mmCIF file of C-alpha atoms in Angstrom:
data_model
loop_
_atom_site.group_PDB
_atom_site.id
_atom_site.type_symbol
_atom_site.label_atom_id
_atom_site.label_comp_id
_atom_site.label_asym_id
_atom_site.label_seq_id
_atom_site.Cartn_x
_atom_site.Cartn_y
_atom_site.Cartn_z
ATOM 1 C CA MET A 19 0.000 0.000 0.000
ATOM 2 C CA THR A 20 1.476 3.349 -0.968
ATOM 3 C CA ARG A 21 1.317 6.258 1.419
ATOM 4 C CA TYR A 22 -1.359 7.871 -0.702
ATOM 5 C CA ASP A 23 -3.547 4.784 -0.513
ATOM 6 C CA GLN A 24 -3.094 4.547 3.238
ATOM 7 C CA PHE A 25 -4.392 8.081 3.791
ATOM 8 C CA ARG A 26 -6.820 8.290 0.896
ATOM 9 C CA GLU A 27 -9.960 7.785 3.003
ATOM 10 C CA TRP A 28 -8.929 9.775 6.063
ATOM 11 C CA ASP A 29 -10.291 13.092 4.817
ATOM 12 C CA ALA A 30 -13.780 12.868 6.336
ATOM 13 C CA ALA A 31 -12.589 11.583 9.707
ATOM 14 C CA TYR A 32 -10.055 14.404 9.773
ATOM 15 C CA VAL A 33 -12.607 17.082 8.827
ATOM 16 C CA LEU A 34 -15.092 15.829 11.420
ATOM 17 C CA GLY A 35 -12.427 15.750 14.126
ATOM 18 C CA SER A 36 -12.618 12.001 14.712
ATOM 19 C CA LEU A 37 -8.945 11.083 14.325
ATOM 20 C CA SER A 38 -6.861 10.478 17.408
ATOM 21 C CA PRO A 39 -4.256 13.181 18.131
ATOM 22 C CA ASP A 40 -1.518 10.885 16.888
ATOM 23 C CA GLU A 41 -3.365 10.051 13.653
ATOM 24 C CA ARG A 42 -4.158 13.708 13.097
ATOM 25 C CA MET A 43 -0.472 14.626 13.307
ATOM 26 C CA ARG A 44 0.510 11.906 10.871
ATOM 27 C CA TYR A 45 -2.228 12.929 8.463
ATOM 28 C CA GLU A 46 -1.285 16.598 8.604
ATOM 29 C CA ARG A 47 2.312 15.713 7.892
ATOM 30 C CA HIS A 48 1.118 13.685 4.911
ATOM 31 C CA LEU A 49 -1.050 16.566 3.689
ATOM 32 C CA GLU A 50 1.995 18.818 3.357
ATOM 33 C CA GLY A 51 3.317 16.649 0.569
ATOM 34 C CA CYS A 52 0.048 15.433 -0.991
ATOM 35 C CA PRO A 53 -1.969 17.832 -3.157
ATOM 36 C CA GLY A 54 -4.579 15.122 -3.814
ATOM 37 C CA CYS A 55 -5.446 14.744 -0.132
ATOM 38 C CA ARG A 56 -5.310 18.502 0.406
ATOM 39 C CA ALA A 57 -7.901 18.910 -2.346
ATOM 40 C CA ALA A 58 -10.043 16.171 -0.809
ATOM 41 C CA VAL A 59 -9.980 17.904 2.568
ATOM 42 C CA ALA A 60 -10.798 21.243 0.963
ATOM 43 C CA GLU A 61 -13.859 19.683 -0.712
ATOM 44 C CA LEU A 62 -15.249 18.520 2.604
ATOM 45 C CA ALA A 63 -14.204 21.551 4.621
ATOM 46 C CA GLY A 64 -17.707 23.081 4.482
ATOM 47 C CA MET A 65 -19.491 19.994 5.759
ATOM 48 C CA PRO A 66 -19.120 20.536 9.524
ATOM 49 C CA ALA A 67 -20.748 23.970 9.141
ATOM 50 C CA LEU A 68 -23.676 22.395 7.278
ATOM 51 C CA LEU A 69 -24.017 19.564 9.795
ATOM 52 C CA SER A 70 -24.024 22.123 12.595
ATOM 53 C CA LYS A 71 -27.278 23.585 11.272
ATOM 54 C CA VAL A 72 -29.039 20.560 12.745
ATOM 55 C CA SER A 73 -28.775 19.956 16.469
ATOM 56 C CA ALA A 74 -27.893 16.601 17.983
ATOM 57 C CA PRO A 75 -31.373 16.081 19.515
ATOM 58 C CA GLU A 76 -32.926 16.879 16.140
ATOM 59 C CA VAL A 77 -30.720 14.286 14.487
ATOM 60 C CA GLU A 78 -31.671 11.649 17.042
ATOM 61 C CA SER A 79 -35.357 12.198 16.332
ATOM 62 C CA LEU A 80 -35.071 11.992 12.560
ATOM 63 C CA GLU A 81 -37.427 9.602 10.857
ATOM 64 C CA ARG A 82 -36.448 7.362 8.014
ATOM 65 C CA PRO A 83 -37.700 8.791 4.735
ATOM 66 C CA GLU A 84 -39.440 5.522 3.829
ATOM 67 C CA SER A 85 -41.885 6.251 6.629
ATOM 68 C CA THR A 86 -42.503 9.742 5.320
ATOM 69 C CA VAL A 87 -43.391 9.143 1.679
ATOM 70 C CA VAL A 88 -46.838 10.509 1.103
ATOM 71 C CA ASP A 89 -49.381 9.835 -1.596
ATOM 72 C CA LEU A 90 -51.616 12.860 -1.869
ATOM 73 C CA LEU A 91 -52.441 12.350 -5.529
ATOM 74 C CA PRO A 92 -55.982 10.938 -5.048
ATOM 75 C CA ALA A 93 -56.864 13.854 -2.765
ATOM 76 C CA LEU A 94 -55.355 16.301 -5.254
ATOM 77 C CA VAL A 95 -57.309 14.880 -8.162
ATOM 78 C CA SER A 96 -60.593 15.104 -6.282
ATOM 79 C CA ARG A 97 -59.837 18.669 -5.226
ATOM 80 C CA VAL A 98 -59.251 19.600 -8.832
ATOM 81 C CA ALA A 99 -62.504 17.928 -9.848
ATOM 82 C CA ARG A 100 -64.444 19.771 -7.130
ATOM 83 C CA HIS A 101 -62.875 23.024 -8.177
ATOM 84 C CA ARG A 102 -63.886 22.457 -11.794
ATOM 85 C CA ARG A 103 -67.512 21.743 -10.900
ATOM 86 C CA ARG A 104 -67.614 24.944 -8.884
ATOM 87 C CA ASN A 105 -66.037 26.840 -11.759
ATOM 88 C CA ARG A 106 -68.701 25.608 -14.152
ATOM 89 C CA LEU A 107 -71.388 26.911 -11.790
ATOM 90 C CA LEU A 108 -69.590 30.235 -11.489
ATOM 91 C CA VAL A 109 -69.330 30.551 -15.242
ATOM 92 C CA ALA A 110 -73.071 29.867 -15.558
ATOM 93 C CA ALA A 111 -73.864 32.452 -12.902
ATOM 94 C CA ALA A 112 -71.617 35.016 -14.571
ATOM 95 C CA LEU A 113 -73.372 34.398 -17.897
ATOM 96 C CA LEU A 114 -76.782 34.961 -16.295
ATOM 97 C CA LEU A 115 -75.562 38.185 -14.724
ATOM 98 C CA ALA A 116 -74.151 39.385 -18.019
ATOM 99 C CA LEU A 117 -77.461 38.647 -19.731
ATOM 100 C CA ALA A 118 -79.405 40.441 -17.015
ATOM 101 C CA ALA A 119 -77.106 43.455 -17.203
ATOM 102 C CA ALA A 120 -77.758 43.744 -20.929
ATOM 103 C CA PHE A 121 -81.419 44.410 -20.193
ATOM 104 C CA ILE A 122 -80.908 46.901 -17.419
ATOM 105 C CA VAL A 123 -78.144 49.014 -18.853
ATOM 106 C CA PRO A 124 -78.999 52.272 -17.077
ATOM 107 C CA SER A 125 -78.460 50.805 -13.646
ATOM 108 C CA ALA A 126 -75.146 49.425 -14.799
ATOM 109 C CA ALA A 127 -73.897 52.946 -15.403
ATOM 110 C CA PHE A 128 -72.712 53.072 -11.828
ATOM 111 C CA PRO A 129 -69.673 50.956 -11.245
ATOM 112 C CA PRO A 130 -71.342 47.846 -9.851
ATOM 113 C CA GLY A 131 -70.854 47.083 -6.242
ATOM 114 C CA GLU A 132 -68.685 50.039 -5.516
ATOM 115 C CA ARG A 133 -71.203 51.863 -3.400
ATOM 116 C CA SER A 134 -73.007 48.913 -1.991
ATOM 117 C CA GLN A 135 -70.149 46.575 -1.205
ATOM 118 C CA THR A 136 -69.015 48.297 1.971
ATOM 119 C CA ALA A 137 -71.078 49.501 4.869
ATOM 120 C CA SER A 138 -70.509 53.064 5.876
ATOM 121 C CA GLU A 139 -69.806 53.969 9.435
ATOM 122 C CA ALA A 140 -71.211 57.015 11.214
ATOM 123 C CA LEU A 141 -68.552 59.106 12.841
ATOM 124 C CA GLN A 142 -69.086 60.901 16.138
ATOM 125 C CA LEU A 143 -67.859 64.492 15.924
ATOM 126 C CA THR A 144 -67.056 66.611 18.931
ATOM 127 C CA ARG A 145 -67.438 70.343 18.805
ATOM 128 C CA VAL A 146 -64.068 72.028 19.149
ATOM 129 C CA ASN A 147 -65.056 75.622 18.390
ATOM 130 C CA ASP A 148 -68.457 77.211 18.353
ATOM 131 C CA SER A 149 -70.175 77.394 15.013
ATOM 132 C CA PRO A 150 -73.690 77.228 13.569
ATOM 133 C CA LEU A 151 -72.864 73.943 11.829
ATOM 134 C CA THR A 152 -74.322 70.547 12.556
ATOM 135 C CA VAL A 153 -72.416 67.927 10.583
ATOM 136 C CA SER A 154 -72.905 64.215 10.343
ATOM 137 C CA VAL A 155 -70.180 62.212 8.652
ATOM 138 C CA ARG A 156 -70.348 58.703 7.330
ATOM 139 C CA MET A 157 -67.164 57.062 6.147
ATOM 140 C CA ALA A 158 -66.951 53.945 3.997
ATOM 141 C CA GLU A 159 -63.884 51.911 3.350
ATOM 142 C CA GLN A 160 -63.200 51.244 -0.307
ATOM 143 C CA GLN A 161 -60.580 49.198 -2.038
ATOM 144 C CA TRP A 162 -58.983 52.381 -3.271
ATOM 145 C CA GLY A 163 -59.297 54.513 -0.163
ATOM 146 C CA THR A 164 -62.074 55.994 1.896
ATOM 147 C CA ARG A 165 -65.323 57.668 0.907
ATOM 148 C CA PHE A 166 -66.970 60.363 3.018
ATOM 149 C CA ASP A 167 -70.629 61.411 2.866
ATOM 150 C CA LEU A 168 -71.621 64.445 4.869
ATOM 151 C CA GLU A 169 -74.797 66.188 5.830
ATOM 152 C CA CYS A 170 -74.116 69.702 6.917
ATOM 153 C CA THR A 171 -76.868 71.915 8.305
ATOM 154 C CA TYR A 172 -76.256 75.603 8.919
ATOM 155 C CA ALA A 173 -78.522 76.902 11.675
ATOM 156 C CA GLY A 174 -80.623 79.807 10.443
ATOM 157 C CA GLY A 175 -80.943 83.256 11.921
ATOM 158 C CA GLY A 176 -77.618 83.383 13.707
ATOM 159 C CA SER A 177 -75.060 86.075 13.589
ATOM 160 C CA TYR A 178 -72.814 84.205 11.199
ATOM 161 C CA GLY A 179 -72.567 84.915 7.532
ATOM 162 C CA SER A 180 -72.029 82.532 4.638
ATOM 163 C CA ALA A 181 -68.755 80.687 4.825
ATOM 164 C CA ASP A 182 -66.650 77.979 3.259
ATOM 165 C CA TYR A 183 -65.785 74.764 5.032
ATOM 166 C CA ALA A 184 -63.593 71.764 4.425
ATOM 167 C CA LEU A 185 -63.247 68.227 5.659
ATOM 168 C CA PHE A 186 -59.682 67.231 6.507
ATOM 169 C CA VAL A 187 -58.361 63.813 7.456
ATOM 170 C CA THR A 188 -55.193 63.146 9.389
ATOM 171 C CA ALA A 189 -53.413 59.946 8.399
ATOM 172 C CA ALA A 190 -51.411 57.660 10.640
ATOM 173 C CA ASP A 191 -48.169 59.263 9.506
ATOM 174 C CA GLY A 192 -49.416 62.667 10.643
ATOM 175 C CA SER A 193 -50.050 64.013 7.149
ATOM 176 C CA GLU A 194 -53.241 65.985 6.548
ATOM 177 C CA VAL A 195 -55.366 65.764 3.428
ATOM 178 C CA GLU A 196 -58.273 67.928 2.355
ATOM 179 C CA VAL A 197 -61.100 65.661 1.232
ATOM 180 C CA VAL A 198 -63.900 68.026 0.244
ATOM 181 C CA THR A 199 -64.895 71.682 0.498
ATOM 182 C CA TRP A 200 -68.299 73.348 0.418
ATOM 183 C CA ALA A 201 -70.071 76.611 1.130
ATOM 184 C CA SER A 202 -72.898 77.043 3.594
ATOM 185 C CA SER A 203 -75.373 79.778 4.261
ATOM 186 C CA PRO A 204 -77.819 80.210 7.145
ATOM 187 C CA GLY A 205 -80.796 77.861 6.888
ATOM 188 C CA GLN A 206 -79.215 75.618 4.275
ATOM 189 C CA THR A 207 -78.339 71.949 4.279
ATOM 190 C CA ALA A 208 -75.506 70.636 2.092
ATOM 191 C CA TRP A 209 -74.582 67.031 1.230
ATOM 192 C CA PRO A 210 -70.929 67.120 0.279
ATOM 193 C CA SER A 211 -69.152 63.902 -0.627
ATOM 194 C CA GLY A 212 -65.512 63.248 -1.189
ATOM 195 C CA THR A 213 -62.931 60.540 -1.336
ATOM 196 C CA THR A 214 -59.332 60.140 -0.354
ATOM 197 C CA SER A 215 -56.704 57.540 -1.121
ATOM 198 C CA VAL A 216 -55.945 57.280 2.588
ATOM 199 C CA PRO A 217 -57.250 53.870 3.705
ATOM 200 C CA ALA A 218 -59.904 53.960 6.426
ATOM 201 C CA SER A 219 -57.667 51.975 8.743
ATOM 202 C CA ALA A 220 -54.987 54.675 8.518
ATOM 203 C CA ILE A 221 -57.253 57.575 9.381
ATOM 204 C CA GLN A 222 -56.451 58.973 12.796
ATOM 205 C CA ALA A 223 -58.737 62.014 12.835
ATOM 206 C CA VAL A 224 -61.405 63.749 10.798
ATOM 207 C CA GLU A 225 -61.909 67.503 11.134
ATOM 208 C CA VAL A 226 -64.344 70.037 9.796
ATOM 209 C CA ARG A 227 -62.509 73.326 9.379
ATOM 210 C CA GLN A 228 -63.575 76.790 8.495
ATOM 211 C CA LEU A 229 -61.901 78.303 5.435
ATOM 212 C CA PRO A 230 -59.706 80.128 4.890
ATOM 213 C CA SER A 231 -58.809 80.427 8.588
ATOM 214 C CA GLY A 232 -58.370 76.696 9.069
ATOM 215 C CA LEU A 233 -60.104 76.951 12.419
ATOM 216 C CA VAL A 234 -61.163 73.476 13.542
ATOM 217 C CA LEU A 235 -64.877 73.399 14.300
ATOM 218 C CA LEU A 236 -65.565 69.712 14.778
ATOM 219 C CA ARG A 237 -63.314 66.730 15.257
ATOM 220 C CA GLY A 238 -63.800 62.968 15.424
ATOM 221 C CA SER A 239 -61.807 59.773 15.300
ATOM 222 C CA PRO A 240 -62.893 56.522 13.664
ATOM 223 C CA MET B 107 -58.920 16.735 -16.813
ATOM 224 C CA THR B 108 -57.043 16.368 -20.062
ATOM 225 C CA ASP B 109 -54.189 13.928 -20.046
ATOM 226 C CA PRO B 110 -51.256 16.368 -20.220
ATOM 227 C CA GLN B 111 -52.700 18.281 -17.261
ATOM 228 C CA ALA B 112 -53.208 15.118 -15.264
ATOM 229 C CA GLU B 113 -49.681 14.108 -16.148
ATOM 230 C CA LEU B 114 -48.330 17.466 -14.964
ATOM 231 C CA LEU B 115 -50.151 17.136 -11.655
ATOM 232 C CA ARG B 116 -48.824 13.636 -11.189
ATOM 233 C CA ALA B 117 -45.289 14.723 -12.061
ATOM 234 C CA LEU B 118 -45.403 17.614 -9.588
ATOM 235 C CA HIS B 119 -46.743 15.290 -6.932
ATOM 236 C CA ASP B 120 -44.232 12.531 -7.487
ATOM 237 C CA GLU B 121 -41.276 14.868 -7.593
ATOM 238 C CA HIS B 122 -42.090 17.116 -4.669
ATOM 239 C CA ALA B 123 -44.945 15.876 -2.462
ATOM 240 C CA SER B 124 -42.920 13.814 -0.025
ATOM 241 C CA SER B 125 -40.102 16.259 0.513
ATOM 242 C CA LEU B 126 -42.534 19.180 0.824
ATOM 243 C CA TRP B 127 -44.501 17.143 3.333
ATOM 244 C CA ARG B 128 -41.406 16.397 5.391
ATOM 245 C CA TYR B 129 -40.428 20.075 5.257
ATOM 246 C CA VAL B 130 -43.839 21.196 6.522
ATOM 247 C CA VAL B 131 -43.787 18.605 9.309
ATOM 248 C CA TRP B 132 -40.289 19.824 10.189
ATOM 249 C CA LEU B 133 -41.615 23.392 10.328
ATOM 250 C CA CYS B 134 -44.772 22.868 12.340
ATOM 251 C CA GLY B 135 -44.861 19.256 13.560
ATOM 252 C CA ASP B 136 -48.451 18.796 12.361
ATOM 253 C CA ARG B 137 -48.942 15.923 9.914
ATOM 254 C CA ASP B 138 -52.588 16.653 9.134
ATOM 255 C CA LEU B 139 -51.815 20.261 8.420
ATOM 256 C CA ALA B 140 -48.940 19.098 6.226
ATOM 257 C CA ASP B 141 -51.359 17.106 4.026
ATOM 258 C CA ASP B 142 -53.428 20.225 3.365
ATOM 259 C CA ILE B 143 -50.491 22.540 2.857
ATOM 260 C CA VAL B 144 -48.751 20.234 0.406
ATOM 261 C CA GLN B 145 -51.935 19.768 -1.629
ATOM 262 C CA GLU B 146 -52.478 23.505 -1.804
ATOM 263 C CA THR B 147 -48.837 24.137 -2.734
ATOM 264 C CA LEU B 148 -48.931 21.598 -5.550
ATOM 265 C CA LEU B 149 -52.254 22.945 -6.849
ATOM 266 C CA ARG B 150 -50.775 26.420 -6.991
ATOM 267 C CA ALA B 151 -47.773 25.110 -8.870
ATOM 268 C CA TRP B 152 -50.078 23.236 -11.223
ATOM 269 C CA ARG B 153 -52.251 26.296 -11.889
ATOM 270 C CA ARG B 154 -49.296 28.619 -12.287
ATOM 271 C CA PRO B 155 -50.029 31.005 -15.107
ATOM 272 C CA ALA B 156 -48.172 30.458 -18.325
ATOM 273 C CA GLY B 157 -45.157 32.714 -18.595
ATOM 274 C CA LEU B 158 -43.839 31.780 -15.210
ATOM 275 C CA GLU B 159 -41.118 29.226 -15.128
ATOM 276 C CA HIS B 160 -42.382 25.697 -15.776
ATOM 277 C CA PRO B 161 -41.851 23.520 -13.936
ATOM 278 C CA PRO B 162 -41.509 25.852 -10.968
ATOM 279 C CA ALA B 163 -38.214 25.912 -9.142
ATOM 280 C CA ARG B 164 -38.072 23.771 -6.052
ATOM 281 C CA ALA B 165 -37.260 26.846 -3.995
ATOM 282 C CA TRP B 166 -40.533 28.438 -5.129
ATOM 283 C CA LEU B 167 -42.525 25.457 -3.853
ATOM 284 C CA PHE B 168 -40.820 25.565 -0.483
ATOM 285 C CA THR B 169 -41.501 29.278 -0.166
ATOM 286 C CA VAL B 170 -45.181 28.816 -1.024
ATOM 287 C CA ALA B 171 -45.502 25.975 1.482
ATOM 288 C CA ARG B 172 -43.829 27.941 4.227
ATOM 289 C CA ASN B 173 -46.021 30.977 3.619
ATOM 290 C CA LEU B 174 -49.131 28.802 3.751
ATOM 291 C CA VAL B 175 -48.000 27.406 7.091
ATOM 292 C CA ILE B 176 -47.495 30.919 8.430
ATOM 293 C CA ASP B 177 -50.940 31.962 7.155
ATOM 294 C CA GLU B 178 -52.445 28.964 8.897
ATOM 295 C CA PHE B 179 -50.837 29.845 12.209
ATOM 296 C CA ARG B 180 -51.875 33.482 11.910
ATOM 297 C CA SER B 181 -55.501 32.670 11.259
ATOM 298 C CA ALA B 182 -55.532 29.944 13.913
ATOM 299 C CA ARG B 183 -54.180 32.453 16.388
ATOM 300 C CA SER B 184 -56.889 34.926 15.498
ATOM 301 C CA ARG B 185 -59.462 32.149 16.048
ATOM 302 C CA HIS B 186 -57.783 31.516 19.419
ATOM 303 C CA GLU B 187 -57.229 27.867 18.660
ATOM 304 C CA SER B 188 -55.313 26.422 21.535
ATOM 305 C CA ARG B 189 -53.280 23.946 19.509
ATOM 306 C CA TYR B 190 -51.567 26.783 17.670
ATOM 307 C CA VAL B 191 -51.022 29.151 20.557
ATOM 308 C CA GLU B 192 -47.292 28.772 20.307
ATOM 309 C CA VAL B 193 -45.761 29.448 16.949
ATOM 310 C CA PRO B 194 -43.020 26.891 16.351
ATOM 311 C CA GLU B 195 -39.547 28.327 16.631
ATOM 312 C CA ARG B 196 -38.685 27.254 13.118
ATOM 313 C CA LEU B 197 -41.489 29.428 11.764
ATOM 314 C CA SER B 198 -40.648 32.524 13.716
ATOM 315 C CA ALA B 199 -36.952 32.316 12.920
ATOM 316 C CA ASP B 200 -35.539 35.361 11.233
ATOM 317 C CA HIS B 201 -33.258 33.300 9.080
ATOM 318 C CA ILE B 202 -35.602 31.689 6.602
ATOM 319 C CA ASP B 203 -32.815 30.413 4.417
ATOM 320 C CA SER B 204 -30.946 28.794 7.254
ATOM 321 C CA VAL B 205 -34.109 27.020 8.440
ATOM 322 C CA LEU B 206 -34.542 25.607 4.946
ATOM 323 C CA ASP B 207 -30.858 24.656 4.822
ATOM 324 C CA ALA B 208 -31.104 22.973 8.205
ATOM 325 C CA TRP B 209 -34.052 20.949 7.020
ATOM 326 C CA GLN B 210 -32.195 19.982 3.846
ATOM 327 C CA VAL B 211 -29.251 18.748 5.902
ATOM 328 C CA ALA B 212 -31.546 16.781 8.212
ATOM 329 C CA ASP B 213 -33.465 15.369 5.261
ATOM 330 C CA VAL B 214 -30.375 14.287 3.358
ATOM 331 C CA LEU B 215 -28.945 12.777 6.516
ATOM 332 C CA SER B 216 -32.073 10.753 7.148
ATOM 333 C CA GLY B 217 -31.997 9.568 3.543
ATOM 334 C CA LEU B 218 -28.483 8.106 3.785
ATOM 335 C CA SER B 219 -28.016 4.372 4.092
ATOM 336 C CA GLU B 220 -28.128 3.154 7.680
ATOM 337 C CA GLU B 221 -24.369 2.420 7.642
ATOM 338 C CA HIS B 222 -23.457 5.859 6.362
ATOM 339 C CA ARG B 223 -25.849 7.685 8.639
ATOM 340 C CA ALA B 224 -24.601 5.851 11.721
ATOM 341 C CA VAL B 225 -20.938 6.801 11.270
ATOM 342 C CA ILE B 226 -21.766 10.470 10.697
ATOM 343 C CA VAL B 227 -24.057 10.603 13.708
ATOM 344 C CA TYR B 228 -21.427 8.976 15.921
ATOM 345 C CA ALA B 229 -18.515 11.009 14.581
ATOM 346 C CA TYR B 230 -20.062 14.460 14.357
ATOM 347 C CA TYR B 231 -23.132 14.601 16.617
ATOM 348 C CA ARG B 232 -21.853 12.326 19.397
ATOM 349 C CA ARG B 233 -18.211 13.345 19.066
ATOM 350 C CA GLU B 234 -16.959 9.758 19.108
ATOM 351 C CA SER B 235 -13.456 8.985 17.841
ATOM 352 C CA VAL B 236 -12.775 6.562 15.014
ATOM 353 C CA ALA B 237 -11.486 4.076 17.576
ATOM 354 C CA SER B 238 -14.611 4.170 19.723
ATOM 355 C CA ILE B 239 -16.941 4.026 16.702
ATOM 356 C CA ALA B 240 -15.041 0.917 15.620
ATOM 357 C CA ARG B 241 -15.645 -0.632 19.039
ATOM 358 C CA ILE B 242 -19.345 0.336 19.120
ATOM 359 C CA LEU B 243 -20.114 -0.918 15.629
ATOM 360 C CA GLU B 244 -17.672 -3.835 15.902
ATOM 361 C CA ILE B 245 -15.904 -3.013 12.649
ATOM 362 C CA PRO B 246 -12.215 -2.247 11.906
ATOM 363 C CA GLU B 247 -11.059 1.355 12.267
ATOM 364 C CA GLY B 248 -10.144 1.410 8.599
ATOM 365 C CA THR B 249 -13.765 0.589 7.753
ATOM 366 C CA VAL B 250 -14.971 3.475 9.936
ATOM 367 C CA LYS B 251 -12.694 5.903 8.090
ATOM 368 C CA SER B 252 -13.760 4.473 4.757
ATOM 369 C CA ARG B 253 -17.482 4.747 5.587
ATOM 370 C CA LEU B 254 -17.028 8.318 6.794
ATOM 371 C CA HIS B 255 -15.205 9.151 3.578
ATOM 372 C CA TYR B 256 -18.014 7.837 1.362
ATOM 373 C CA ALA B 257 -20.857 8.986 3.609
ATOM 374 C CA LEU B 258 -19.722 12.583 3.845
ATOM 375 C CA ARG B 259 -19.076 12.710 0.091
ATOM 376 C CA ALA B 260 -22.528 11.291 -0.622
ATOM 377 C CA MET B 261 -24.093 13.912 1.628
ATOM 378 C CA ARG B 262 -22.149 16.701 0.019
ATOM 379 C CA LEU B 263 -23.200 15.579 -3.445
ATOM 380 C CA VAL B 264 -26.928 15.411 -2.623
ATOM 381 C CA LEU B 265 -26.815 18.758 -0.825
ATOM 382 C CA GLN B 266 -25.130 20.324 -3.842
ATOM 383 C CA GLU B 267 -27.869 18.939 -6.084
ATOM 384 C CA ARG B 268 -30.381 20.611 -3.787
ATOM 385 C CA GLY B 269 -28.515 23.883 -3.988
ATOM 386 C CA VAL B 270 -27.059 23.733 -0.478
ATOM 387 C CA THR B 271 -23.338 24.343 -0.492
ATOM 388 C CA GLY B 272 -21.023 24.524 2.428
#
């Protein structure tokens, strides 16, 4: 047996630290003069780091892969079949809807579902500064932001003149956005509506302000 | 189902179902959940829109499966289901890649022949010397070294095929 043959299979034991101190010394001396064994050791040098990713208790509890071969194909095939039946029903329903829509075109002028799909939520406003305004605000979450519908009544006969107002929202990041403006006169009711891209969940505060002063008259939080 | 589609589903299943299943069990320890997650993962791969890589990369399947497991734990937590109160450590780990690598190492190790697996477990995980492994297994020391040599090389080769390099 040549020296190379004697040491040829020592690489893994060396890399894993399993050689005795004496063997390790002999092998290292051999490595100095043997490029083949040096290359072999270099190939395996990364293995201890990979093995270390799994802990010893984890290794002891490993199951043999034969016991973990699964056959989910029958279940998969029946899921696909179920899905297809449901799809056929959906296609039929969509066809019926399309047919129905063709006969009631005017009502389809509104983007379908957009108004009706989300419930609006009434917002409690607290009076911050005196004013003749009574405002109710409903906000509705939309996929694209938030929609506000207001009813604003200006008490008649007061000492206030006609004025402009605005609805502002404050977003979670502290930024303020003007949603809608309107003018009110004594004795009038206005129904302003407006939308913002700020999602309902990000709205921290809603304020009715007088323009152009910016004085906050009413404030509420969702 | 037309035949090519059925064939694709079967191919996806045969190539990936078992290893995905073992990965999900490794992640969450729940075999029933693993059945569902693997089915859903394979269906998503099967329905993948044209234009995406076909067949999907293995890494894609493992990512989908892992995300489905996380979704499951999130929604179970919001339903206050007691069995999922604690999120398994392997799911909450920050190092997604290293959890996948760890599983790959464990999986390859468990797939080695009994002889090869035994010498690696003794040598690395139990820190036994070649001499003591020889005594325990009642084989010559030269055979222990030889088995370690072939076992570690076999592991390295399979891990490389799976894209895990050390």
